[in-house]
PDB file of C-alpha atoms in Angstrom:
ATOM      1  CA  UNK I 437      73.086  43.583 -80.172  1.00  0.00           C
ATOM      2  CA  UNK I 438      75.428  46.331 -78.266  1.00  0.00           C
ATOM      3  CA  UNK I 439      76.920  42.942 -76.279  1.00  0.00           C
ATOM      4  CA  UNK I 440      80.651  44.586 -74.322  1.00  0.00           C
ATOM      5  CA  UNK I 441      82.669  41.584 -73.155  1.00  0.00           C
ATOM      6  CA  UNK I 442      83.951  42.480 -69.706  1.00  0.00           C
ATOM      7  CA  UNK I 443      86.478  39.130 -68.851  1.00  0.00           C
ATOM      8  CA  UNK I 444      87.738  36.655 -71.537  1.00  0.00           C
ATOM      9  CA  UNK I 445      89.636  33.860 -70.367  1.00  0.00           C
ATOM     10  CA  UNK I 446      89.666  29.902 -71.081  1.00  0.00           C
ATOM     11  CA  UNK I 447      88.065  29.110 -67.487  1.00  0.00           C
ATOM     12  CA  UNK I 448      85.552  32.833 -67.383  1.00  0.00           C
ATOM     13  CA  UNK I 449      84.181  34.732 -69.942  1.00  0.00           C
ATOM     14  CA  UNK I 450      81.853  37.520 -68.969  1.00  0.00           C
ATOM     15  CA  UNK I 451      79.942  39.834 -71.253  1.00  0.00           C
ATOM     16  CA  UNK I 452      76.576  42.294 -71.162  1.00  0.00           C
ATOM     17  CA  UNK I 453      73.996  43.402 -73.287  1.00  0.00           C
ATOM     18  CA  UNK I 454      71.160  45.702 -73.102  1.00  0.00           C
ATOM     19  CA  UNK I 455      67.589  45.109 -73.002  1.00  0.00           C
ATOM     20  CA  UNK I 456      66.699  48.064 -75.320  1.00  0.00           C
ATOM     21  CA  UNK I 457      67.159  47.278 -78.451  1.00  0.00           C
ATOM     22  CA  UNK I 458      67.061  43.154 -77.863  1.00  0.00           C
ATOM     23  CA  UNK I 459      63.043  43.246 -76.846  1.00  0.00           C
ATOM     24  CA  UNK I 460      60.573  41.254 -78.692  1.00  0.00           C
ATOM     25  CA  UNK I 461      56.903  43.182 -79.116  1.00  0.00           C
ATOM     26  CA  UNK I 462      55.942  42.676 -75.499  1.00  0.00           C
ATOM     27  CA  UNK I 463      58.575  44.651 -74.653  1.00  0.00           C
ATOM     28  CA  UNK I 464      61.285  41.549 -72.666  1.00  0.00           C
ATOM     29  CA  UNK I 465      63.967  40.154 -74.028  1.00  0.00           C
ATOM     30  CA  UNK I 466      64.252  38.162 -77.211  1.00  0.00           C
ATOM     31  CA  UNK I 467      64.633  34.897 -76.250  1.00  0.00           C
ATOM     32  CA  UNK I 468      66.541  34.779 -79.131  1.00  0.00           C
ATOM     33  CA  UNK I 469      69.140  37.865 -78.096  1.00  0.00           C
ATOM     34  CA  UNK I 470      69.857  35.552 -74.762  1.00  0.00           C
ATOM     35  CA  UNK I 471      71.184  32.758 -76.884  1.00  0.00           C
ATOM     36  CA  UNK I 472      72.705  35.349 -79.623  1.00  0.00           C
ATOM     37  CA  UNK I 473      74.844  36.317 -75.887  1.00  0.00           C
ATOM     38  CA  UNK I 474      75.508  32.433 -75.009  1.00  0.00           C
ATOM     39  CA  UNK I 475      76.987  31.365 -77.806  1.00  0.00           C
ATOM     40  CA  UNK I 476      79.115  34.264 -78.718  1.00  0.00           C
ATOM     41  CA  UNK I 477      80.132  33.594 -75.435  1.00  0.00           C
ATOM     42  CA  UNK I 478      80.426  29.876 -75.479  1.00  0.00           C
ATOM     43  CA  UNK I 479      81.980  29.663 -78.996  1.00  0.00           C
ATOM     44  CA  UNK I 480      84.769  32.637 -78.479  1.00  0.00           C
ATOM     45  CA  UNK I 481      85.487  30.362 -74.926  1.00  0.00           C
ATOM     46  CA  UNK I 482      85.661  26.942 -77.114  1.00  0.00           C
ATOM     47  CA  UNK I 483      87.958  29.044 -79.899  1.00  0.00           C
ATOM     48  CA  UNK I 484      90.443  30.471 -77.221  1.00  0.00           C
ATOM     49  CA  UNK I 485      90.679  26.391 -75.885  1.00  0.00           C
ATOM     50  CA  UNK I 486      91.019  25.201 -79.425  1.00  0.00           C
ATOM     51  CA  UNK I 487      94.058  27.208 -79.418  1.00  0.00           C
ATOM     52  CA  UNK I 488      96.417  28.058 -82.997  1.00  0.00           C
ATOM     53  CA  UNK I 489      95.576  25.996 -86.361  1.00  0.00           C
ATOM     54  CA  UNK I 490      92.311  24.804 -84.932  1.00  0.00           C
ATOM     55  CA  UNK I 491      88.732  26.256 -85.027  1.00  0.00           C
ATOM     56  CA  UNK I 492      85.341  25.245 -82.868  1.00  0.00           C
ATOM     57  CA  UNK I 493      82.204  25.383 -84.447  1.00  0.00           C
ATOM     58  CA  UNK I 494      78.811  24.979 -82.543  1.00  0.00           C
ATOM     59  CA  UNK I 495      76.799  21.728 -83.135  1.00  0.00           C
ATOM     60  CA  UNK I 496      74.320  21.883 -80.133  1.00  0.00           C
ATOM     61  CA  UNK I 497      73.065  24.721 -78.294  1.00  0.00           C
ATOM     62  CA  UNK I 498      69.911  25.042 -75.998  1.00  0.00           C
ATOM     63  CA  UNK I 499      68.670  27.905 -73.381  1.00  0.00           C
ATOM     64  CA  UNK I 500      66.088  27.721 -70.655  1.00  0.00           C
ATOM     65  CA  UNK I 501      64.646  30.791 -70.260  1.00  0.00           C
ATOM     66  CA  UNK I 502      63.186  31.171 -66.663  1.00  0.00           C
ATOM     67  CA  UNK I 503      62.474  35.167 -66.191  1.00  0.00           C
ATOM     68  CA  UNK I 504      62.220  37.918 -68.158  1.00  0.00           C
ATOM     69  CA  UNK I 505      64.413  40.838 -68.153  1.00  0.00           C
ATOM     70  CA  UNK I 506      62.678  44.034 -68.912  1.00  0.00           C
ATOM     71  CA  UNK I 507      64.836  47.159 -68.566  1.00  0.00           C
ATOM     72  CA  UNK I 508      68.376  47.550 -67.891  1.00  0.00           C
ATOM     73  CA  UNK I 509      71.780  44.950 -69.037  1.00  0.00           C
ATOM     74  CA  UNK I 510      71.891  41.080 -68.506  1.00  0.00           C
ATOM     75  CA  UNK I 511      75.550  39.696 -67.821  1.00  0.00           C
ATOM     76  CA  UNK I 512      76.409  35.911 -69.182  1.00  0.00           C
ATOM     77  CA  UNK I 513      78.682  34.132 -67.217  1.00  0.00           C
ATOM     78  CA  UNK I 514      80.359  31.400 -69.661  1.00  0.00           C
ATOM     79  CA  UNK I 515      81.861  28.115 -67.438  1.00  0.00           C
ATOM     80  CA  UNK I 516      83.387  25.110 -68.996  1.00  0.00           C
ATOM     81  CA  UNK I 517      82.274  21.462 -68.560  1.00  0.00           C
ATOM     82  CA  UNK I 518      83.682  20.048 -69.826  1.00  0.00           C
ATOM     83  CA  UNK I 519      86.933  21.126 -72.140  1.00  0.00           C
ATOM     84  CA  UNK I 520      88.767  18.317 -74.490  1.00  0.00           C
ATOM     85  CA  UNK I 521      90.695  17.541 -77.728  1.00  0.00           C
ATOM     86  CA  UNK I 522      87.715  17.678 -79.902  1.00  0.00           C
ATOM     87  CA  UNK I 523      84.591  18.691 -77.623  1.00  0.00           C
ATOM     88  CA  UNK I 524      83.804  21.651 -75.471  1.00  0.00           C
ATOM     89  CA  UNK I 525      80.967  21.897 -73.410  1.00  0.00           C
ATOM     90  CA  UNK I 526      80.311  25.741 -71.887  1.00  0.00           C
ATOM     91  CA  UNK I 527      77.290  26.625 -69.328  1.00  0.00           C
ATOM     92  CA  UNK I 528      75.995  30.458 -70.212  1.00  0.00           C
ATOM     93  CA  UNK I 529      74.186  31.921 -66.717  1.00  0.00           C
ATOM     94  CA  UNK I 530      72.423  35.014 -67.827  1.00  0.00           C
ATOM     95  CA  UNK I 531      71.104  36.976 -64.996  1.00  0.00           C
ATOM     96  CA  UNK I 532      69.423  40.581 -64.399  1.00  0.00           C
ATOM     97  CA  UNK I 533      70.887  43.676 -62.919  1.00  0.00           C
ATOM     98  CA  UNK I 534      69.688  42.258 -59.700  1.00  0.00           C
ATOM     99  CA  UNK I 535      71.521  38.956 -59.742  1.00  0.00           C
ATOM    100  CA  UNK I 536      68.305  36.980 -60.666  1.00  0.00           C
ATOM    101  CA  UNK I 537      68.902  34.186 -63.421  1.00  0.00           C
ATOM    102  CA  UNK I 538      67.027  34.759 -66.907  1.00  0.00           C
ATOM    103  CA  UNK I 539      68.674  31.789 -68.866  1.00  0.00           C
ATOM    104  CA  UNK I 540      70.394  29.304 -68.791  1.00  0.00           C
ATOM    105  CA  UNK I 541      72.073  28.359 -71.673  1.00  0.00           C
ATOM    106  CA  UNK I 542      74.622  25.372 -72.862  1.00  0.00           C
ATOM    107  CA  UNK I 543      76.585  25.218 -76.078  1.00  0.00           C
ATOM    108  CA  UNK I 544      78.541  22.325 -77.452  1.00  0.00           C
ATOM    109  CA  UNK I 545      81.468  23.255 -79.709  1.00  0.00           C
ATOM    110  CA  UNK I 546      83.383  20.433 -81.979  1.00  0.00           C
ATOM    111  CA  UNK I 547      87.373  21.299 -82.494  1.00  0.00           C
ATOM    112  CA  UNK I 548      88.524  20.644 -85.927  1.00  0.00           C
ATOM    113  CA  UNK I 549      91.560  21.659 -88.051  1.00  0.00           C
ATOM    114  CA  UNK I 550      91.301  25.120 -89.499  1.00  0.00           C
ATOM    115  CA  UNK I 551      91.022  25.564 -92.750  1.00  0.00           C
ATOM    116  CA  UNK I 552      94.334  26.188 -94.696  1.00  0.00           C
ATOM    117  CA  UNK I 553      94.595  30.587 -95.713  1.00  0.00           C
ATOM    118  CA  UNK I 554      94.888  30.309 -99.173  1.00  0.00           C
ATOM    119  CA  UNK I 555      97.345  32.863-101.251  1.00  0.00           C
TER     120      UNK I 555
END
């Protein structure tokens, strides 16, 4: 998917992708790559919350795509909602090389105990 992440944090996470590569046979974007970006996005975010001994795992995610990107990179820019004990709720804005939203994408995450390494 050639996606770079250019800012991780609990409160920001930023990454790219390129169009090239991601297109479906009209030539735009998979709709498909733009969520691939949201909830690698969303889920890392929800991980780095969860914090040691515990893992999120995705158990809603949904994108409105609202213009296609043709050429070029699209940058996600991963917000919490909402940011608890057992739920995590991150807005994905994906947006062209000329600052004009493509998607909009939200991801859910559940936080649960991770599973114990075994020997």
């Amino acid at each position: 998917m050639g996606i770079e992440f250019v800012e991780f944090g609990i409160q920001r996470a930023v990454a790219r992708m390129p169009v090239e590569g991601n297109t479906q046979p009209a030539m735009l974007l998979h709709g498909g790559a733009y969520v691939v970006l949201g909830e690698s996005l969303g889920s890392m975010a929800a991980n780095l919350h969860a914090g040691p001994g515990k893992l999120a795992v995705g158990i809603d995610i949904n994108a409105t795509h609202t213009r296609s990107a043709t050429s070029g990179y699209v940058t996600g820019v991963c917000t919490p909602i909402h940011l608890g004990r057992s739920l995590t709720v991150h807005e994905i804005a994906v947006d062209d090389e000329q600052g004009r939203r493509c998607s909009t994408i939200r991801i859910t995450n559940m936080i649960k105990d991770a599973p114990a390494a075994s020997a």
